[in-house]
Coordinates of N, CA, C and O in Angstrom, one line a residue:
X12 N 11.6 33.3 -20.0 CA 12.2 32.5 -20.5 C 11.9 31.2 -20.3 O 12.1 30.6 -19.7
X13 N 11.8 30.9 -21.7 CA 11.8 29.3 -21.8 C 12.8 28.0 -21.8 O 13.9 28.5 -22.1
X14 N 12.7 26.8 -21.1 CA 13.7 25.8 -20.7 C 13.0 25.1 -21.9 O 12.0 24.8 -22.6
X15 N 14.5 24.8 -23.2 CA 14.6 24.4 -24.2 C 14.2 22.6 -24.0 O 14.2 21.7 -25.0
X16 N 14.6 22.3 -23.2 CA 14.5 20.8 -22.5 C 12.9 20.3 -22.6 O 12.4 20.8 -22.1
X17 N 12.8 19.5 -23.0 CA 11.6 18.5 -23.1 C 11.1 18.6 -21.2 O 12.0 17.8 -20.9
X18 N 10.0 18.7 -21.1 CA 9.4 18.9 -20.2 C 8.9 17.4 -19.7 O 8.4 16.3 -20.2
X19 N 9.8 17.0 -18.7 CA 9.7 15.6 -18.4 C 8.1 15.2 -17.4 O 7.7 15.9 -16.3
X20 N 7.2 14.7 -17.6 CA 5.9 14.2 -17.7 C 6.0 13.5 -16.2 O 6.6 12.9 -15.8
X21 N 5.1 14.7 -15.6 CA 5.0 13.3 -14.1 C 4.8 11.8 -14.1 O 3.6 11.9 -14.5
X22 N 5.0 11.0 -13.1 CA 4.6 10.0 -14.0 C 3.0 9.1 -12.9 O 2.9 10.4 -11.7
X23 N 2.2 8.7 -13.7 CA 0.4 8.4 -13.3 C 0.9 8.2 -11.9 O 2.0 6.7 -11.6
X24 N 0.1 8.2 -10.7 CA 0.1 7.8 -9.4 C -1.0 7.2 -9.6 O -2.1 7.0 -9.7
X25 N -0.5 5.5 -8.9 CA -1.8 4.5 -8.5 C -1.7 4.3 -6.9 O -1.2 4.1 -6.2
X26 N -2.9 4.8 -6.5 CA -3.2 5.2 -5.4 C -3.8 3.4 -4.9 O -4.3 2.8 -5.5
X27 N -2.6 2.5 -4.1 CA -3.2 1.3 -3.3 C -3.7 1.4 -2.6 O -3.1 1.5 -0.8
X28 N -4.9 1.1 -2.1 CA -5.8 1.4 -0.4 C -5.6 -0.5 -0.1 O -6.3 -1.0 -0.9
X29 N -4.9 -0.1 1.0 CA -5.1 -2.1 1.0 C -4.6 -1.9 2.9 O -4.8 -0.7 3.3
X30 N -4.7 -2.9 3.2 CA -4.4 -3.3 4.9 C -3.8 -4.7 5.0 O -4.1 -6.0 4.3
X31 N -3.1 -4.4 6.2 CA -2.0 -5.2 5.8 C -2.0 -6.9 6.2 O -1.3 -7.8 6.5
X32 N -3.5 -7.1 7.2 CA -4.1 -8.2 7.4 C -5.2 -8.9 6.4 O -5.9 -9.7 6.9
X33 N -5.2 -8.9 5.6 CA -5.7 -8.9 4.2 C -5.3 -10.0 3.5 O -5.0 -9.4 2.5
X34 N -6.0 -11.0 3.3 CA -6.1 -12.2 2.0 C -5.4 -11.7 0.9 O -5.0 -11.8 -0.3
X35 N -6.7 -10.9 0.4 CA -6.7 -10.2 -0.7 C -6.0 -9.4 -1.5 O -5.6 -9.2 -2.4
X36 N -5.4 -8.7 -0.3 CA -4.5 -7.6 -0.7 C -3.2 -8.6 -0.4 O -2.1 -7.4 -2.0
X37 N -2.8 -9.6 -0.2 CA -1.8 -10.3 -0.2 C -2.1 -11.2 -1.8 O -1.1 -11.0 -3.0
X38 N -2.8 -11.5 -2.7 CA -3.4 -11.7 -3.7 C -2.4 -10.8 -4.4 O -1.7 -10.8 -5.6
X39 N -2.8 -9.4 -4.4 CA -2.7 -8.6 -5.1 C -1.3 -8.1 -5.5 O -0.9 -7.2 -6.5
X40 N -0.7 -9.0 -4.7 CA 1.3 -8.1 -4.0 C 1.6 -8.8 -5.9 O 2.6 -7.6 -6.9
X41 N 1.1 -10.3 -6.7 CA 1.8 -10.6 -8.0 C 1.3 -9.6 -9.0 O 2.5 -9.0 -9.2
X42 N 0.6 -8.8 -8.6 CA 0.1 -7.7 -9.6 C 0.8 -6.6 -9.5 O 0.8 -5.7 -10.4
X43 N 0.9 -5.9 -8.2 CA 1.5 -4.9 -7.9 C 3.2 -5.2 -8.2 O 3.9 -4.5 -9.1
X44 N 3.6 -6.4 -8.3 CA 5.0 -6.6 -8.9 C 4.9 -6.4 -10.4 O 5.6 -5.9 -10.5
X45 N 4.3 -7.1 -11.1 CA 4.1 -7.2 -12.4 C 4.1 -5.5 -13.0 O 4.8 -5.2 -13.4
X46 N 3.7 -4.5 -12.2 CA 3.4 -3.4 -12.6 C 4.6 -2.5 -12.6 O 4.8 -1.8 -13.5
X47 N 5.1 -3.1 -11.3 CA 6.4 -2.3 -11.1 C 7.2 -2.7 -11.8 O 8.3 -2.3 -12.4
X48 N 7.4 -3.8 -12.2 CA 8.7 -4.4 -13.3 C 8.2 -3.5 -14.9 O 9.1 -3.7 -15.8
X49 N 7.2 -3.9 -15.5 CA 6.1 -3.0 -16.6 C 6.5 -1.8 -16.5 O 7.2 -1.1 -17.5
X50 N 6.3 -0.8 -15.4 CA 6.6 0.3 -15.6 C 7.5 1.2 -14.6 O 7.8 2.1 -15.3
X51 N 8.5 0.4 -13.7 CA 9.8 1.3 -13.5 C 9.0 2.3 -12.6 O 7.8 2.4 -12.1
X52 N 9.8 3.4 -12.5 CA 10.0 4.7 -12.1 C 8.5 5.3 -13.3 O 8.2 6.8 -11.8
X53 N 8.2 4.7 -14.5 CA 6.9 5.9 -14.8 C 5.9 5.6 -14.5 O 4.6 6.5 -14.5
X54 N 5.7 5.0 -13.2 CA 4.5 4.9 -12.3 C 4.5 4.9 -11.1 O 5.2 3.7 -10.5
X55 N 3.8 6.0 -10.5 CA 4.1 6.0 -8.7 C 3.3 4.8 -8.1 O 1.9 5.5 -8.1
X56 N 3.4 4.2 -7.4 CA 2.6 3.2 -6.2 C 2.7 4.0 -5.3 O 3.2 3.7 -4.3
X57 N 1.8 4.4 -5.0 CA 1.3 5.2 -3.1 C 0.9 3.7 -2.5 O -0.7 4.0 -2.6
X58 N 0.8 3.7 -1.7 CA 0.6 2.9 -0.4 C -0.2 3.9 0.4 O 0.0 4.8 1.1
X59 N -1.7 3.5 0.4 CA -3.0 4.1 1.1 C -3.2 3.2 2.1 O -3.6 1.9 1.9
X60 N -3.7 3.5 3.3 CA -4.1 2.7 4.9 C -6.2 2.8 4.5 O -6.5 3.5 4.6
X61 N -6.0 1.5 4.4 CA -8.1 1.5 5.0 C -7.9 0.1 5.7 O -8.7 -0.9 5.6
X62 N -7.8 0.0 6.8 CA -7.9 -0.6 8.1 C -9.0 -1.3 8.3 O -9.5 -0.5 8.4
X63 N -9.4 -2.5 7.9 CA -10.8 -3.6 8.4 C -10.7 -3.1 9.5 O -10.0 -4.2 10.9
X64 N -12.1 -2.9 11.0 CA -12.3 -3.6 11.7 C -12.2 -4.8 11.7 O -11.7 -5.4 13.3
X65 N -12.6 -5.8 11.1 CA -12.8 -6.9 10.9 C -11.5 -7.4 11.5 O -10.9 -8.4 11.7
X66 N -10.7 -6.6 10.8 CA -8.9 -7.4 11.7 C -8.3 -6.4 12.8 O -8.1 -5.3 12.4
X67 N -8.2 -7.2 13.7 CA -7.5 -6.5 14.7 C -6.1 -6.0 14.9 O -6.3 -5.2 15.7
X68 N -5.9 -6.0 13.9 CA -4.2 -6.1 14.3 C -3.6 -4.8 12.5 O -3.0 -4.6 12.9
X69 N -5.2 -4.6 12.2 CA -4.9 -3.9 10.6 C -4.0 -2.8 11.0 O -3.5 -1.9 10.4
X70 N -4.6 -1.6 12.2 CA -4.8 -0.1 12.1 C -3.6 -0.4 12.3 O -2.6 0.6 12.3
X71 N -3.0 -1.0 13.9 CA -0.9 -0.9 14.1 C -0.5 -1.7 13.0 O 0.5 -1.0 12.9
X72 N -0.4 -2.1 12.0 CA 0.4 -2.8 10.8 C 0.4 -1.6 9.7 O 1.7 -1.1 9.6
X73 N -1.3 -0.8 9.9 CA -0.7 0.6 8.9 C 0.7 1.5 9.8 O 1.1 2.0 9.2
X74 N -0.1 1.5 11.1 CA 1.3 2.4 11.6 C 2.4 2.4 11.4 O 3.8 3.0 11.1
X75 N 3.0 0.9 11.4 CA 3.7 0.0 11.5 C 4.5 0.1 9.6 O 5.9 1.1 9.5
X76 N 4.1 -0.2 9.3 CA 4.0 0.6 7.5 C 4.4 1.6 6.9 O 6.0 2.1 6.2
X77 N 4.1 2.9 7.6 CA 4.6 3.8 8.1 C 5.7 4.2 8.7 O 6.5 5.2 7.9
X78 N 5.9 3.3 10.1 CA 7.3 4.0 10.5 C 8.4 3.3 9.0 O 9.5 3.8 9.0
X79 N 7.9 2.4 8.5 CA 8.9 1.4 7.8 C 9.1 2.4 6.5 O 10.6 2.5 5.7
X80 N 8.4 2.9 5.9 CA 8.1 4.3 5.1 C 9.3 5.3 5.5 O 10.3 5.6 4.9
X81 N 9.3 5.9 7.2 CA 10.1 6.8 7.1 C 11.5 5.8 7.4 O 12.2 7.1 7.5
X82 N 11.5 5.3 7.3 CA 13.2 4.3 7.5 C 13.8 4.1 6.4 O 14.5 3.7 6.3
X83 N 12.6 4.2 5.1 CA 13.4 3.8 4.3 C 13.0 2.0 3.2 O 13.4 1.9 2.4
X84 N 12.2 2.5 4.2 CA 11.5 0.7 3.3 C 10.6 0.7 3.2 O 10.0 -0.6 3.9
X85 N 9.2 0.8 3.1 CA 8.2 0.9 3.1 C 7.5 -0.5 2.7 O 6.9 -1.0 3.3
X86 N 7.5 -0.3 0.8 CA 7.0 -1.6 0.5 C 8.1 -2.8 0.6 O 6.8 -3.9 1.1
X87 N 9.1 -3.1 0.4 CA 9.7 -4.6 1.6 C 9.2 -4.6 2.5 O 7.8 -5.5 3.1
X88 N 9.0 -3.8 3.5 CA 7.7 -4.5 4.7 C 6.6 -4.6 4.6 O 5.9 -5.6 4.7
X89 N 6.0 -3.6 3.5 CA 4.7 -4.2 3.3 C 4.3 -5.3 3.0 O 4.0 -6.2 2.8
X90 N 5.1 -5.7 2.1 CA 5.6 -7.0 1.4 C 5.2 -8.1 2.1 O 4.8 -9.6 2.0
X91 N 6.6 -8.2 3.3 CA 6.9 -9.0 3.6 C 5.3 -9.6 5.2 O 5.7 -10.5 5.6
X92 N 5.1 -8.5 5.9 CA 3.7 -8.2 6.3 C 2.8 -9.4 5.6 O 2.7 -10.4 6.2
X93 N 2.6 -8.4 4.5 CA 1.4 -9.6 3.6 C 1.7 -11.1 3.3 O 0.9 -11.5 3.6
X94 N 2.8 -11.2 3.2 CA 2.9 -12.0 3.5 C 3.4 -13.6 4.2 O 3.5 -14.7 4.3
X95 N 3.2 -13.2 5.2 CA 2.3 -13.8 6.6 C 1.2 -13.1 7.1 O 1.3 -12.7 8.6
X96 N 0.1 -13.2 6.5 CA -0.7 -12.6 7.1 C -1.3 -13.5 8.1 O -2.1 -13.1 9.4
X97 N -1.4 -14.8 7.8 CA -1.7 -15.9 9.1 C -1.0 -15.4 10.3 O -1.5 -15.3 11.7
X98 N 0.3 -15.1 10.2 CA 1.5 -15.6 11.3 C 0.9 -13.5 12.1 O 0.7 -13.6 13.2
X99 N 0.5 -12.0 11.6 CA 0.0 -11.3 12.0 C -1.3 -11.7 12.8 O -1.3 -10.9 13.9
X100 N -2.3 -12.4 12.1 CA -3.4 -12.5 13.2 C -3.1 -13.3 13.8 O -3.9 -13.1 15.4
X101 N -2.0 -14.3 14.4 CA -2.0 -14.9 15.2 C -1.1 -14.0 16.2 O -0.7 -14.0 17.8
X102 N -0.1 -13.3 15.9 CA 0.9 -12.5 16.9 C 0.8 -11.2 17.4 O 1.4 -10.8 18.3
X103 N 0.5 -10.5 16.1 CA -0.1 -8.9 16.3 C 1.3 -8.0 16.9 O 2.2 -8.7 15.6
X104 N 1.0 -6.9 17.2 CA 2.3 -6.2 16.9 C 3.1 -6.8 17.2 O 4.5 -6.3 16.7
X105 N 4.0 -7.8 18.3 CA 5.1 -8.0 18.5 C 6.0 -8.8 17.2 O 7.1 -9.0 16.8
X106 N 5.2 -9.3 15.7 CA 5.2 -9.7 14.9 C 5.3 -9.0 13.7 O 7.0 -8.5 13.5
X107 N 5.0 -7.7 13.9 CA 5.5 -5.9 13.5 C 6.7 -5.8 13.5 O 7.7 -5.5 12.9
X108 N 7.1 -6.0 14.6 CA 8.3 -5.9 15.1 C 9.8 -6.5 14.3 O 10.8 -6.1 13.9
X109 N 8.8 -8.0 15.0 CA 10.3 -8.5 14.6 C 10.1 -8.4 12.5 O 11.3 -8.4 12.5
X110 N 9.4 -8.6 12.1 CA 9.7 -8.4 10.9 C 10.6 -6.9 10.4 O 11.8 -6.9 9.5
X111 N 10.0 -5.4 11.1 CA 10.8 -4.6 10.9 C 12.5 -5.1 11.8 O 13.6 -4.6 10.9
X112 N 13.0 -5.9 12.1 CA 13.9 -6.0 12.2 C 14.8 -7.1 11.6 O 15.5 -7.4 11.1
X113 N 13.4 -8.0 11.2 CA 14.3 -8.9 10.0 C 14.9 -8.1 9.0 O 15.5 -8.9 7.8
X114 N 14.6 -7.2 9.1 CA 14.6 -6.5 7.6 C 16.1 -5.2 7.5 O 16.1 -4.0 6.3
X115 N 16.2 -5.5 9.1 CA 17.6 -4.2 9.3 C 16.7 -2.7 9.9 O 17.9 -1.7 9.8
X116 N 15.5 -2.9 10.0 CA 15.2 -1.4 10.4 C 15.0 -1.2 11.7 O 15.3 -2.3 12.6
X117 N 14.7 -0.6 12.3 CA 15.4 0.6 13.6 C 14.2 -0.2 14.0 O 13.4 0.3 14.8
X118 N 14.5 -1.4 14.7 CA 12.9 -2.5 15.5 C 12.8 -1.7 16.9 O 11.1 -1.3 17.1
X119 N 13.3 -0.6 17.2 CA 13.1 0.0 18.9 C 12.4 1.1 18.0 O 11.2 1.1 19.2
X120 N 12.6 1.6 17.0 CA 11.7 3.0 17.2 C 10.3 2.4 16.3 O 9.4 2.9 16.7
X121 N 10.7 0.9 15.4 CA 8.8 0.5 15.5 C 8.1 0.6 16.6 O 6.8 0.6 16.5
X122 N 8.7 -0.4 17.5 CA 7.9 -0.3 18.7 C 7.6 1.0 19.5 O 6.6 1.2 20.3
X123 N 8.4 1.6 19.8 CA 8.6 3.4 20.1 C 7.0 3.6 19.2 O 6.3 4.0 20.2
X124 N 7.2 3.7 18.1 CA 6.3 4.3 17.4 C 5.3 3.8 17.4 O 4.3 4.0 17.0
X125 N 4.8 2.6 17.6 CA 3.3 2.0 18.1 C 3.2 2.2 19.4 O 1.8 2.5 19.5
X126 N 4.3 2.9 20.4 CA 3.6 2.8 21.7 C 2.8 4.7 21.6 O 2.1 4.8 21.7
X127 N 3.8 5.2 20.8 CA 2.9 6.4 20.8 C 2.3 7.6 19.8 O 1.9 8.3 20.0
X128 N 1.9 6.0 18.6 CA 0.6 6.7 18.3 C 1.9 7.8 17.0 O 0.6 8.0 16.5
X129 N 2.7 7.6 16.8 CA 3.3 8.8 16.1 C 2.5 9.2 14.3 O 2.3 10.1 14.3
X130 N 1.9 7.8 13.6 CA 1.4 8.0 12.8 C 0.0 7.5 12.2 O -0.4 7.5 11.8
X131 N -0.5 7.5 13.7 CA -1.9 7.3 13.8 C -2.9 8.5 13.0 O -3.5 8.3 12.1
X132 N -2.1 10.3 12.5 CA -3.2 10.9 12.2 C -3.1 10.4 10.4 O -3.9 10.5 9.7
X133 N -2.5 9.9 9.8 CA -2.1 10.2 8.5 C -3.0 8.2 7.8 O -3.6 8.6 7.2
X134 N -2.8 7.8 9.4 CA -3.6 6.4 9.2 C -5.3 6.4 8.9 O -6.1 6.8 7.9
X135 N -5.8 7.6 10.0 CA -6.7 8.0 9.8 C -6.9 8.7 8.8 O -8.3 8.7 8.4
X136 N -6.4 9.9 8.0 CA -6.8 10.4 7.4 C -7.1 9.9 6.2 O -8.0 10.0 5.3
X137 N -6.1 8.6 5.7 CA -6.4 7.6 4.9 C -7.6 6.8 4.6 O -8.3 6.9 3.8
X138 N -7.7 6.5 5.8 CA -8.8 5.6 6.1 C -10.2 6.7 5.6 O -11.0 6.5 5.2
X139 N -10.3 7.9 6.4 CA -11.3 9.1 6.0 C -11.6 9.1 4.6 O -12.7 8.7 4.0
X140 N -10.2 9.6 3.3 CA -10.2 9.9 2.5 C -11.2 8.8 1.7 O -11.7 8.6 0.8
X141 N -10.1 7.9 2.0 CA -10.6 6.2 1.7 C -12.4 6.1 1.6 O -13.1 6.1 0.4
X142 N -12.9 6.4 2.8 CA -14.5 6.3 2.9 C -15.2 7.4 2.0 O -16.2 7.5 1.7
X143 N -14.7 8.3 2.1 CA -15.1 9.3 1.4 C -15.0 9.2 -0.1 O -16.2 10.4 -0.5
X144 N -14.2 9.0 -1.0 CA -14.3 8.1 -2.3 C -14.9 7.2 -2.8 O -14.6 6.5 -3.6
X145 N -15.2 6.2 -2.0 CA -16.8 4.9 -1.5 C -15.6 3.6 -1.5 O -16.1 3.1 -2.2
X146 N -14.1 4.0 -0.9 CA -13.5 2.5 -0.7 C -14.3 1.5 0.0 O -14.9 2.5 1.4
X147 N -14.9 1.1 -0.2 CA -15.3 0.3 1.1 C -14.5 -1.3 1.4 O -15.2 -2.3 2.9
X148 N -14.0 -1.8 0.9 CA -12.5 -3.1 1.0 C -11.5 -2.7 0.7 O -11.1 -1.9 -0.2
X149 N -10.6 -3.6 0.6 CA -9.0 -3.8 0.2 C -8.9 -5.0 -0.5 O -9.9 -5.8 -0.6
X150 N -8.5 -5.1 -1.8 CA -7.9 -4.4 -1.8 C -8.7 -3.0 -3.1 O -9.2 -3.8 -3.4
X151 N -8.2 -1.7 -3.1 CA -9.0 -0.7 -4.0 C -8.3 0.3 -4.6 O -7.2 0.4 -3.7
X152 N -8.0 0.6 -5.7 CA -7.1 0.8 -6.8 C -7.9 2.5 -6.7 O -8.5 2.2 -7.9
X153 N -7.1 3.4 -7.2 CA -7.5 4.6 -7.6 C -5.9 4.9 -8.8 O -5.0 5.0 -8.2
X154 N -6.9 4.8 -10.1 CA -5.7 5.8 -10.9 C -6.5 6.7 -12.3 O -7.4 5.9 -12.9
X155 N -5.8 7.5 -12.7 CA -6.4 8.3 -13.7 C -8.1 9.0 -12.8 O -8.7 8.9 -14.0
X156 N -8.1 8.7 -11.8 CA -9.5 9.4 -11.2 C -10.3 8.0 -10.9 O -11.3 8.2 -11.0
X157 N -10.3 6.8 -11.5 CA -11.3 5.8 -11.9 C -11.0 5.1 -10.4 O -9.7 4.8 -10.2
X158 N -12.1 4.5 -10.3 CA -11.9 3.8 -8.4 C -11.6 2.0 -9.1 O -13.0 2.1 -9.8
X159 N -11.3 1.5 -9.2 CA -10.9 0.2 -9.4 C -11.3 -1.0 -7.6 O -9.8 -0.8 -7.2
X160 N -12.1 -1.6 -7.9 CA -12.2 -2.5 -6.5 C -11.7 -3.9 -6.8 O -12.4 -4.3 -7.4
X161 N -10.6 -4.2 -5.6 CA -10.4 -5.3 -5.9 C -10.7 -6.3 -5.1 O -10.2 -7.6 -4.4
X162 N -11.2 -5.8 -3.9 CA -11.9 -6.5 -2.7 C -12.8 -7.3 -3.5 O -12.9 -8.7 -2.8
X163 N -13.5 -7.2 -4.8 CA -15.2 -8.0 -4.9 C -14.3 -9.0 -5.6 O -14.7 -10.3 -5.9
X164 N -13.5 -8.4 -6.9 CA -12.7 -9.2 -7.6 C -11.5 -9.2 -8.4 O -11.4 -7.4 -8.4
X165 N -10.4 -9.3 -8.5 CA -9.2 -8.9 -9.1 C -9.3 -9.0 -10.7 O -8.3 -9.1 -10.9
X166 N -10.0 -10.0 -11.1 CA -9.9 -10.7 -12.2 C -9.8 -9.7 -13.1 O -10.8 -8.5 -13.0
X167 N -8.7 -9.3 -14.2 CA -8.7 -8.4 -14.7 C -8.5 -6.9 -14.5 O -8.7 -6.3 -15.5
X168 N -8.4 -6.9 -13.4 CA -7.8 -5.4 -12.3 C -6.8 -4.7 -13.5 O -6.1 -3.8 -13.8
X169 N -5.4 -6.0 -13.2 CA -3.5 -5.5 -13.4 C -4.0 -4.7 -15.3 O -3.6 -3.8 -15.6
X170 N -5.1 -6.2 -16.3 CA -4.8 -5.2 -17.3 C -5.8 -4.0 -17.6 O -5.3 -2.6 -18.2
X171 N -6.8 -3.8 -16.7 CA -7.3 -2.1 -17.0 C -6.3 -0.9 -16.0 O -6.3 0.0 -16.8
X172 N -5.8 -1.8 -14.8 CA -5.0 -0.2 -14.9 C -3.3 -0.1 -16.3 O -3.2 1.1 -16.1
X173 N -3.1 -1.7 -16.2 CA -2.4 -1.1 -17.5 C -3.0 -0.2 -18.0 O -1.7 0.3 -19.3
X174 N -4.3 -0.2 -18.9 CA -5.2 0.3 -20.0 C -5.0 2.3 -19.7 O -4.1 2.9 -20.2
X175 N -4.9 2.0 -18.2 CA -5.5 3.4 -18.0 C -3.9 4.6 -17.5 O -3.4 5.0 -18.4
X176 N -2.9 3.6 -16.8 CA -1.6 3.9 -17.1 C -1.2 4.4 -18.5 O -0.3 5.3 -18.8
X177 N -0.9 3.3 -19.5 CA -1.0 3.3 -21.0 C -1.7 4.5 -21.4 O -0.1 5.8 -21.7
X178 N -2.5 5.1 -20.9 CA -3.5 6.1 -21.8 C -2.8 7.5 -20.8 O -2.1 8.5 -21.6
X179 N -2.1 7.5 -19.8 CA -1.9 8.7 -19.0 C -0.8 8.9 -19.6 O 0.1 10.2 -19.5
X180 N 0.4 7.9 -19.8 CA 1.7 7.8 -20.1 C 1.9 8.3 -22.0 O 2.7 8.9 -21.8
X181 N 0.5 8.1 -22.5 CA 0.9 8.5 -23.8 C 0.0 10.0 -24.0 O 0.6 10.3 -25.0
X182 N -0.6 10.8 -22.9 CA -1.1 11.7 -22.6 C -2.0 12.1 -22.7 O -2.4 13.5 -22.6
X183 N -2.7 11.0 -22.8 CA -4.2 10.9 -22.6 C -4.6 11.5 -21.5 O -4.1 11.4 -20.6
X184 N -6.3 12.1 -21.1 CA -6.7 12.5 -20.2 C -7.1 11.3 -19.1 O -7.8 10.8 -20.1
X185 N -7.7 11.5 -17.6 CA -7.6 10.5 -17.5 C -9.0 9.6 -17.9 O -9.7 8.8 -18.1

């Protein structure tokens, strides 16, 4: 028995390989906001973690972002932390908990999550997958099977993402 209603296509996924202590990722926020404004729920933005060793608080920040996601405020938290990269550089984990409190999240739960490491496996898995597909820096985007490296240059990236997203939404293949 077939359903007569037209099948709603699933939204294309834009994976955003990001590191919350990365100034280039903060710069990329403008592009991500513009993409959200243009596509709304027709394009799924999926945060992927790629903490870099040169940033000592990036691994904890990735875990904190996962806790924010669990508490229903993933992107607002990511944007708040990226907007204050220098403060994260200086203050580390106490800053991550403070941002959670500012956003009305359960800050005690953030503190506990950072201590018990409940999100470490997600961050490790993202990082391993990123390395496996050739991510070397942040931000890096993957959409329609294509990897776009924003760590080198963000020039023209949003236009390229829009071009691929439009093609996917029109039913064209990757």
